[in-house]
Short mmCIF file of C-alpha atoms in Angstrom, two decimals:
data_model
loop_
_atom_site.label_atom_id
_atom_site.label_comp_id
_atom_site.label_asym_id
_atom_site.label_seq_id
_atom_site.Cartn_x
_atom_site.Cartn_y
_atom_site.Cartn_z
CA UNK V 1 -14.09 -20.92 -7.54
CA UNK V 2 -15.80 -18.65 -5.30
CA UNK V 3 -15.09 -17.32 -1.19
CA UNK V 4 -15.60 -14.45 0.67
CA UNK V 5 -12.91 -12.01 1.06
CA UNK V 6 -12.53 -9.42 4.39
CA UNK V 7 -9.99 -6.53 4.60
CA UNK V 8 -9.00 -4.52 7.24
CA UNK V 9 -8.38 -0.81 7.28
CA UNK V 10 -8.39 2.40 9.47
CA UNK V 11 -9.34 5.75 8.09
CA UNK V 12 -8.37 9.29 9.74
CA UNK V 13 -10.97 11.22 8.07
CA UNK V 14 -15.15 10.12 7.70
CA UNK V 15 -16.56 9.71 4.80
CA UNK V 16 -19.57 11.57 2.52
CA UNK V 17 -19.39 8.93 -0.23
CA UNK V 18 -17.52 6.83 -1.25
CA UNK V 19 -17.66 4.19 -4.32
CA UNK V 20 -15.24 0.62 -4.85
CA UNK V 21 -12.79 0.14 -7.74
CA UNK V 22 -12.26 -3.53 -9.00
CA UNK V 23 -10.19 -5.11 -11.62
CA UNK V 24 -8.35 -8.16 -12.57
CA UNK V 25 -5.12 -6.18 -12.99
CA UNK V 26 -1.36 -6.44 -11.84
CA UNK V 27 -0.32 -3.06 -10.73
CA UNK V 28 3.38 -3.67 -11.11
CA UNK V 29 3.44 -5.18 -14.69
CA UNK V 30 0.06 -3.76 -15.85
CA UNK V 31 -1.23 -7.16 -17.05
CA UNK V 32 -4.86 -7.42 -17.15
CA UNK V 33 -6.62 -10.97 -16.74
CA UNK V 34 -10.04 -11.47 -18.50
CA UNK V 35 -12.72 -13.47 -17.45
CA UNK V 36 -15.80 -12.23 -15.36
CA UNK V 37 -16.27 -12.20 -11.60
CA UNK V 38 -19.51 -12.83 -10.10
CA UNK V 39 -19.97 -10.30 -6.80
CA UNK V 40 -22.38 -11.14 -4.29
CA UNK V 41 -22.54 -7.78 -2.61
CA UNK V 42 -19.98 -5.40 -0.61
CA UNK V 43 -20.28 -4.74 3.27
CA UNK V 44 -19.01 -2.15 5.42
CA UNK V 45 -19.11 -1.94 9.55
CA UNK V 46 -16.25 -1.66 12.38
CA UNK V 47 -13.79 -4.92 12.87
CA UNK V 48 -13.77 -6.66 16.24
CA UNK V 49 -10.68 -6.72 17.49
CA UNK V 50 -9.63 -9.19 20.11
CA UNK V 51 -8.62 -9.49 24.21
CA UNK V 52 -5.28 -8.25 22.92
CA UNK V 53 -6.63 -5.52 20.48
CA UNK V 54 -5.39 -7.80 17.47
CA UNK V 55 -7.70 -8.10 14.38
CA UNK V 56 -10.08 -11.05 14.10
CA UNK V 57 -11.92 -10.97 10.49
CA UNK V 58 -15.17 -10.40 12.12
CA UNK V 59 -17.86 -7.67 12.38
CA UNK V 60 -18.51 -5.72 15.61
CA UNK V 61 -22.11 -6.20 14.55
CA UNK V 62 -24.36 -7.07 11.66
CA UNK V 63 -22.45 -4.92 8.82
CA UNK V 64 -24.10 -2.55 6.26
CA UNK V 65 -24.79 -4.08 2.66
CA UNK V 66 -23.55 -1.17 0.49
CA UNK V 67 -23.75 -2.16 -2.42
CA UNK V 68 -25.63 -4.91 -3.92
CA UNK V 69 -24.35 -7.47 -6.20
CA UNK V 70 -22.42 -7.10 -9.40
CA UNK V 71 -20.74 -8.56 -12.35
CA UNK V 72 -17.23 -7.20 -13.76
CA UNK V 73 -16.88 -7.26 -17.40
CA UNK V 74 -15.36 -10.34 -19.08
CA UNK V 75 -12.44 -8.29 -20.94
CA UNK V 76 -11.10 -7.08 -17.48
CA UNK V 77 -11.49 -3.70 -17.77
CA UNK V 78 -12.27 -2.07 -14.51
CA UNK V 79 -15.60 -2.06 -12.52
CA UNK V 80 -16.50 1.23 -10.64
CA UNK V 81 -19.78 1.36 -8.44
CA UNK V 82 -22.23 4.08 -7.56
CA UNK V 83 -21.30 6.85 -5.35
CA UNK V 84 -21.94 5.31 -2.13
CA UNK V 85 -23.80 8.07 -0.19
CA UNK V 86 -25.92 6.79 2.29
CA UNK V 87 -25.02 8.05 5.30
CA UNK V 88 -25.13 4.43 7.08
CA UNK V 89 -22.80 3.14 4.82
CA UNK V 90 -20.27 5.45 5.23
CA UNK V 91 -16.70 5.27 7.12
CA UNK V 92 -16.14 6.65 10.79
CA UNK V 93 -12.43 8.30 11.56
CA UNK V 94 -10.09 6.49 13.40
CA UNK V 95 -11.91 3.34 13.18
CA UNK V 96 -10.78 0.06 12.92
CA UNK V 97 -13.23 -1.15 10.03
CA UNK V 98 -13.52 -4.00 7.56
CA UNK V 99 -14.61 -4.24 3.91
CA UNK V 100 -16.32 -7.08 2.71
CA UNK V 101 -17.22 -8.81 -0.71
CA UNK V 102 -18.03 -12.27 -1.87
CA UNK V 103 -17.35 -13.67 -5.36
CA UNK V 104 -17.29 -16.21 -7.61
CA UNK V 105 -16.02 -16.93 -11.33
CA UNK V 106 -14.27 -20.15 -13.21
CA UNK V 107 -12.48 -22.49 -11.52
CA UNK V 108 -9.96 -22.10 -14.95
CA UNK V 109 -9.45 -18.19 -14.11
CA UNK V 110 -6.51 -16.63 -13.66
CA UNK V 111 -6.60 -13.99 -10.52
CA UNK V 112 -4.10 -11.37 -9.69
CA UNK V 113 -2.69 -11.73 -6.20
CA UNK V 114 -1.99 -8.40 -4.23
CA UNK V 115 -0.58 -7.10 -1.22
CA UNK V 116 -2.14 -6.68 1.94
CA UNK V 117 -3.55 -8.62 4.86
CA UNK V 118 -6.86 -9.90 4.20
CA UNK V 119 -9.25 -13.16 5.82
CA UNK V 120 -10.97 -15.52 3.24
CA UNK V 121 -13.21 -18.12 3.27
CA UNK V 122 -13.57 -20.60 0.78
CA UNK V 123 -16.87 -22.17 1.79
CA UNK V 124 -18.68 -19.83 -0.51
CA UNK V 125 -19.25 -16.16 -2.03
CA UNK V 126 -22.75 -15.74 -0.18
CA UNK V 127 -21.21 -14.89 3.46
CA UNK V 128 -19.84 -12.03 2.81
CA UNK V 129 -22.43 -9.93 5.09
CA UNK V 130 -22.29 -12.52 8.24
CA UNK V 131 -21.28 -10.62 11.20
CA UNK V 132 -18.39 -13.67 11.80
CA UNK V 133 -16.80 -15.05 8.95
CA UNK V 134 -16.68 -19.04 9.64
CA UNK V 135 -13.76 -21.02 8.77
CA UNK V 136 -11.61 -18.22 8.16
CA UNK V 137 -8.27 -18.02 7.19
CA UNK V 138 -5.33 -15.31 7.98
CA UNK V 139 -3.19 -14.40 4.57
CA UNK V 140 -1.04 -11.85 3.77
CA UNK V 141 -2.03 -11.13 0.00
CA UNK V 142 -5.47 -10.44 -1.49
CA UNK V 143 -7.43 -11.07 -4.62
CA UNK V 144 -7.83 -8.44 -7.29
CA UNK V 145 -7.37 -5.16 -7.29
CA UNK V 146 -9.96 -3.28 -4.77
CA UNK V 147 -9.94 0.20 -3.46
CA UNK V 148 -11.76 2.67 -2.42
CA UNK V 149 -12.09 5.95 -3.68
CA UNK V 150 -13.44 8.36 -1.09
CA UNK V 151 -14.37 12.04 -0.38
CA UNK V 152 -14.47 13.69 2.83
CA UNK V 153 -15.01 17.33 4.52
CA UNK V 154 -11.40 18.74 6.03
CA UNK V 155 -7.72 19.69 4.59
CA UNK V 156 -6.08 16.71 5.55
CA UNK V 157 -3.48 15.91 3.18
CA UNK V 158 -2.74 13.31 0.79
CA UNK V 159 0.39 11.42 0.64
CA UNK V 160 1.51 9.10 -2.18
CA UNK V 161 4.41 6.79 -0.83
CA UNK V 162 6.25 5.05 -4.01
CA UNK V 163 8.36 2.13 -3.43
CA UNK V 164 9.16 -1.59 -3.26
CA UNK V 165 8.40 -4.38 -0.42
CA UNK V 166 9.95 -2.22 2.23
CA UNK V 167 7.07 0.58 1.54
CA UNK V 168 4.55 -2.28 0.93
CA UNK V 169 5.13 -3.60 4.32
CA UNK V 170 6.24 -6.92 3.14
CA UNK V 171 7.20 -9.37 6.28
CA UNK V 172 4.90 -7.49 9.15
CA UNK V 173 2.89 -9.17 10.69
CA UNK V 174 0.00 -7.11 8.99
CA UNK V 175 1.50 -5.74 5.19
CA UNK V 176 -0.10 -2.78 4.43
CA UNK V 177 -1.47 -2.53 7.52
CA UNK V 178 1.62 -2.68 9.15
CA UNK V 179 3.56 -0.72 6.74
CA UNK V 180 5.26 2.72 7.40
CA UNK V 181 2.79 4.42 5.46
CA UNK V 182 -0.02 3.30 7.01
CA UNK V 183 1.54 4.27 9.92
CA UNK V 184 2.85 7.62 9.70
CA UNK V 185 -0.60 8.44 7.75
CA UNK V 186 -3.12 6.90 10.44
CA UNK V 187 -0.57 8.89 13.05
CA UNK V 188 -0.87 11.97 11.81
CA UNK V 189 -4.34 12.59 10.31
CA UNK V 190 -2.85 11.98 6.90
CA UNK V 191 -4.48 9.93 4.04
CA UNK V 192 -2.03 7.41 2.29
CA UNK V 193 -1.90 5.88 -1.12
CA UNK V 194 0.69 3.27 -1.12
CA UNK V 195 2.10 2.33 -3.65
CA UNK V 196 4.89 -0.21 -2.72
CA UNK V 197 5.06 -3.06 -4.83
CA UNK V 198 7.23 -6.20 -4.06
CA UNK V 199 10.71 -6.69 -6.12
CA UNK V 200 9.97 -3.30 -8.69
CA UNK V 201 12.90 -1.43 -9.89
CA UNK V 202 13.56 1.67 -10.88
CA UNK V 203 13.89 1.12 -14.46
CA UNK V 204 10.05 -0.38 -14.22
CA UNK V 205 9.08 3.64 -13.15
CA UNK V 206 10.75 5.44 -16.28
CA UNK V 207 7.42 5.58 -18.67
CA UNK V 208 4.89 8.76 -17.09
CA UNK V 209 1.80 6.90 -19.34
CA UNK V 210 2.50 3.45 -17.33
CA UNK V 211 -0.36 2.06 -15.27
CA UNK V 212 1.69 2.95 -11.79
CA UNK V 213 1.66 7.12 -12.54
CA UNK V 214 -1.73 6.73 -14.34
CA UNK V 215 -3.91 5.25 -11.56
CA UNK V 216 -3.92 7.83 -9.39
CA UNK V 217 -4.32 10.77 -12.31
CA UNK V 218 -7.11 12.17 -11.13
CA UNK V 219 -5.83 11.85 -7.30
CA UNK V 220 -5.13 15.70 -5.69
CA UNK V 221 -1.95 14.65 -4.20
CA UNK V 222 -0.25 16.78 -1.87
CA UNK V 223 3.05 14.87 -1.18
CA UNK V 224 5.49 12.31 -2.47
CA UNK V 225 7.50 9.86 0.02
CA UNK V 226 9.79 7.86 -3.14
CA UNK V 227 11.69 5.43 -1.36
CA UNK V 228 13.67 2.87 -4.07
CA UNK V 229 16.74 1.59 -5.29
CA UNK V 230 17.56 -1.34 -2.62
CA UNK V 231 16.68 -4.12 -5.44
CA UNK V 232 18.49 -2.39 -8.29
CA UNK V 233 21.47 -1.97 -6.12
CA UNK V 234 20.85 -5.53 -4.57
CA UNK V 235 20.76 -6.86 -8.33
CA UNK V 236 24.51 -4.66 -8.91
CA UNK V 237 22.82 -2.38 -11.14
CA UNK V 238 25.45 0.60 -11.29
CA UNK V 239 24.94 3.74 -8.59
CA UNK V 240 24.67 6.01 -11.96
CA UNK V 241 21.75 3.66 -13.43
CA UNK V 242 19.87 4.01 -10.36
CA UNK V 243 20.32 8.13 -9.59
CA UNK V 244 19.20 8.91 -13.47
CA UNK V 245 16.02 6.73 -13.01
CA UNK V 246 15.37 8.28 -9.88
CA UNK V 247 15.47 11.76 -11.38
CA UNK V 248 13.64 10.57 -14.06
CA UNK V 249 10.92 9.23 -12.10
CA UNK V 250 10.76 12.65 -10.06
CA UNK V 251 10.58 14.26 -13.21
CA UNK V 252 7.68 12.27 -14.58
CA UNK V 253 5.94 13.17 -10.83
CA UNK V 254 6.62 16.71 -11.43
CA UNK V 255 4.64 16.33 -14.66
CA UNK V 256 2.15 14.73 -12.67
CA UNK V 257 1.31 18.18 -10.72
CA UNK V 258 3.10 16.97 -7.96
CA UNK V 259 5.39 19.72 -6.09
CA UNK V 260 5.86 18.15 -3.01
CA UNK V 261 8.45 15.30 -3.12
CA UNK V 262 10.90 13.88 -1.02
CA UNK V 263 13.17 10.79 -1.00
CA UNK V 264 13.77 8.41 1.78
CA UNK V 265 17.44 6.62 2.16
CA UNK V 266 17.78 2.81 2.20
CA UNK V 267 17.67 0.84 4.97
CA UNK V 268 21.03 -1.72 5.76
CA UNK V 269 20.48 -5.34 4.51
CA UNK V 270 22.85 -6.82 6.00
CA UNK V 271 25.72 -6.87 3.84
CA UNK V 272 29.47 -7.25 4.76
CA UNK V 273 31.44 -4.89 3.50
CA UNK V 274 31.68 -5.04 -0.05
CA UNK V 275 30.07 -3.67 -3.52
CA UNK V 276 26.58 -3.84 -2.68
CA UNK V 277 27.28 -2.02 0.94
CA UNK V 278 29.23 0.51 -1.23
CA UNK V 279 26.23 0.97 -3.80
CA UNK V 280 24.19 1.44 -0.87
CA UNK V 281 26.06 4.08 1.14
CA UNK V 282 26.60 6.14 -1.81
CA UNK V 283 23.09 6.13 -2.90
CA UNK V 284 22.48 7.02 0.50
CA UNK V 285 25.10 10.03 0.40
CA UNK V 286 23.51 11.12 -2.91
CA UNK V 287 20.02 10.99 -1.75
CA UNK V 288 20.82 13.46 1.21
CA UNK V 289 21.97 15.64 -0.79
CA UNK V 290 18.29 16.34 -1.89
CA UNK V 291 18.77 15.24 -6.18
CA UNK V 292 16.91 17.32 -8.08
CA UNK V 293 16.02 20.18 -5.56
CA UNK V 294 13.43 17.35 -3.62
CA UNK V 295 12.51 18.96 -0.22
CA UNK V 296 13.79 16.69 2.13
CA UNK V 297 15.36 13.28 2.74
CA UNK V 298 14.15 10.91 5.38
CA UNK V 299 16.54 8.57 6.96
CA UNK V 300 15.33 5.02 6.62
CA UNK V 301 18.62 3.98 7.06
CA UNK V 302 19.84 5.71 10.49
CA UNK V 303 15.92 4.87 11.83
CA UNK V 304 16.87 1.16 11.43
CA UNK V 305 20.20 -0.09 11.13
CA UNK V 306 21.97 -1.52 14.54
CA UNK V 307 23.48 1.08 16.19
CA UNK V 308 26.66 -1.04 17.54
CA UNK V 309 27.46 -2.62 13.52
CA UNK V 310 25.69 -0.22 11.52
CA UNK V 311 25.66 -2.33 8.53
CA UNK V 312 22.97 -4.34 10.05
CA UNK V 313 18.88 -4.06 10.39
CA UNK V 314 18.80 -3.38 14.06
CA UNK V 315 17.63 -6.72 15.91
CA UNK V 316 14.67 -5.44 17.36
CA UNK V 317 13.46 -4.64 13.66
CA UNK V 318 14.71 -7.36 11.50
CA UNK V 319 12.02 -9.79 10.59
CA UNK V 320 14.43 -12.28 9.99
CA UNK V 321 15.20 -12.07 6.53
CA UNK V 322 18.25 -9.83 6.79
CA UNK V 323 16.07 -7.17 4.27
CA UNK V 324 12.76 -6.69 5.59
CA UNK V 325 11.32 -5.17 8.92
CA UNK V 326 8.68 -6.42 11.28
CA UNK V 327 6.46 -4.41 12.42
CA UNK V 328 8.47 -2.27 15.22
CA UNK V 329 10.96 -1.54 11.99
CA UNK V 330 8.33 -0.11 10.14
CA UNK V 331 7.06 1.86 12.86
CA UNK V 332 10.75 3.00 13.34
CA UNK V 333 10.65 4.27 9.72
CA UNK V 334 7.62 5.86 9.73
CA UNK V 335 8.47 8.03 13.45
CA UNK V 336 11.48 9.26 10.64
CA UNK V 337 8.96 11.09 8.53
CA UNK V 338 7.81 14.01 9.96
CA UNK V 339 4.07 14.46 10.84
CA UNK V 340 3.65 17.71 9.29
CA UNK V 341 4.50 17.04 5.37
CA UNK V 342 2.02 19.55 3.35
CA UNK V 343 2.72 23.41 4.95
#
């Protein structure tokens, strides 16, 4: 098994060094999946967008190699590179720019799946440093889990944005990309960590030493957006259930370090009126009522829902699904967080 994987992403800050994170590892669940992957390389350099300013997979130009090949370790523990410091290699601001790695392991392999919009190619692992990727192919997940740890010179802040699909993006024509995070970050000189995970529940958030809080441990984070509770409530877990988690998970936050939370309200799904509409709208109530002394409340809900039968994702917004937003709705949701966050 082996292809070339491409993802796009837009930075507001440049970069002194940076260095690339990999590992075979569900971030909801925590599983880890052994075997070793074979890397050909990772390249960096700005994405050519199209006529219509949409993304095409490819390179501007001939990208820079930054780091040369490598080999993760067979038990799956996690691979971290060199500093990346050369000065060609590093990141412009406000760029649209793509990251680039090819790899190979057992066809047998199991691979985690993430979120995220990312071009592949399967015709090989030794492309990955082609200025146009061949044969490629759109998708809306990736493979593994890649980041990129960066420093830069400046104060802008860091936001952490904790939730389900509807932080993730899920549905947009570009997830992650696309998603309010992204957004309101990349609009306001702010540097996002999302952390929006597709079907989680609260109750999966309860444990401070789990994988989810642990990850981002040695992260300086300056704010907390915690959006959550539509799939509890969706599954009829009782209004009570969900507000303890929720102040448990702000608890185990505030024993992160972090001082600056706040809670976002959730979004209509469509439902006549009934229990899960009730669950909803109470949550909703309770939430902006700012539990547990948060600092503010952002209204997913009244940035979305139809303004005529306010039960409903507004029709300009709904991807289709009755749940999730396209990408207007999630640029709705993110104009309902302020710019200004850290003070």
């Amino acid at each position: 098994m082996e292809a070339v994987w491409r993802y796009p992403f837009r930075l507001p800050v440049t970069t002194t060094r940076w260095r690339l994170h990999v590992r075979n590892k569900d971030n909801r669940s925590g599983t880890v999946y052994t075997g070793a992957v074979t890397f050909t390389g990772c390249w960096v350099g700005e994405h050519a967008l199209d006529a219509s300013a949409a993304h095409t997979g490819n390179f501007v130009t001939t990208p820079t190699q930054a780091l040369a090949g490598f080999v993760t370790a067979a038990d799956g523990s996690e691979y971290v590179s060199a500093w990346v410091t050369d000065p060609a290699a590093q990141i412009s601001a406000d760029k649209h720019s793509l990251l680039s790695v090819g790899w190979s392991c057992t066809a047998s392999q199991t691979n985690v799946r993430t979120s995220g919009t990312c071009y592949w190619n399967q015709g090989g692992s030794t492309g990955g440093g082609n200025t146009l990727l061949s044969s490629a192919s759109f998708i809306l997940n990736g493979i593994y889990d890649i980041w990129v740890e960066y420093e830069f010179v400046g104060s802008n802040p860091v936001t952490l944005y904790i939730g389900d699909s509807l932080t993730q993006g899920f549905a947009s024509a570009r997830p992650v990309f696309d998603a309010y995070p992204t957004m309101h970050a990349n609009a306001n000189g702010a540097l996002a960590v999302v952390a929006g995970f597709n079907g989680t529940v609260t109750a999966e958030w309860l444990t401070p030493s789990d994988w989810k809080y642990a990850k981002w441990a040695g992260l300086t984070i300056d704010n907390v957006v915690l959006m959550m509770g539509t799939n509890d409530n969706n599954s009829s877990v009782a209004v009570a259930t969900i507000q303890a988690n929720l102040l448990t998970i702000i608890a185990n936050l505030r024993a992160m370090g972090v001082k600056r939370i706040f809670v976002g309200t959730l979004p209509p799904r469509n439902y006549s009126a009934g229990a899960l509409e009730t669950g909803r709208s109470t949550l909703n109530t309770w939430l902006r009522a700012l539990p547990a002394n948060v600092l503010g409340c952002f209204d997913f809900d009244r940035a979305t829902r139809n303004p005529t039968t306010p039960l409903n994702i507004d029709t300009d917004f709904n991807s289709g699904d009755n749940t999730h937003m396209n990408s207007a709705g999630y640029g709705a949701m993110a104009k309902a967080v302020p710019a200004r966050l850290s003070q």
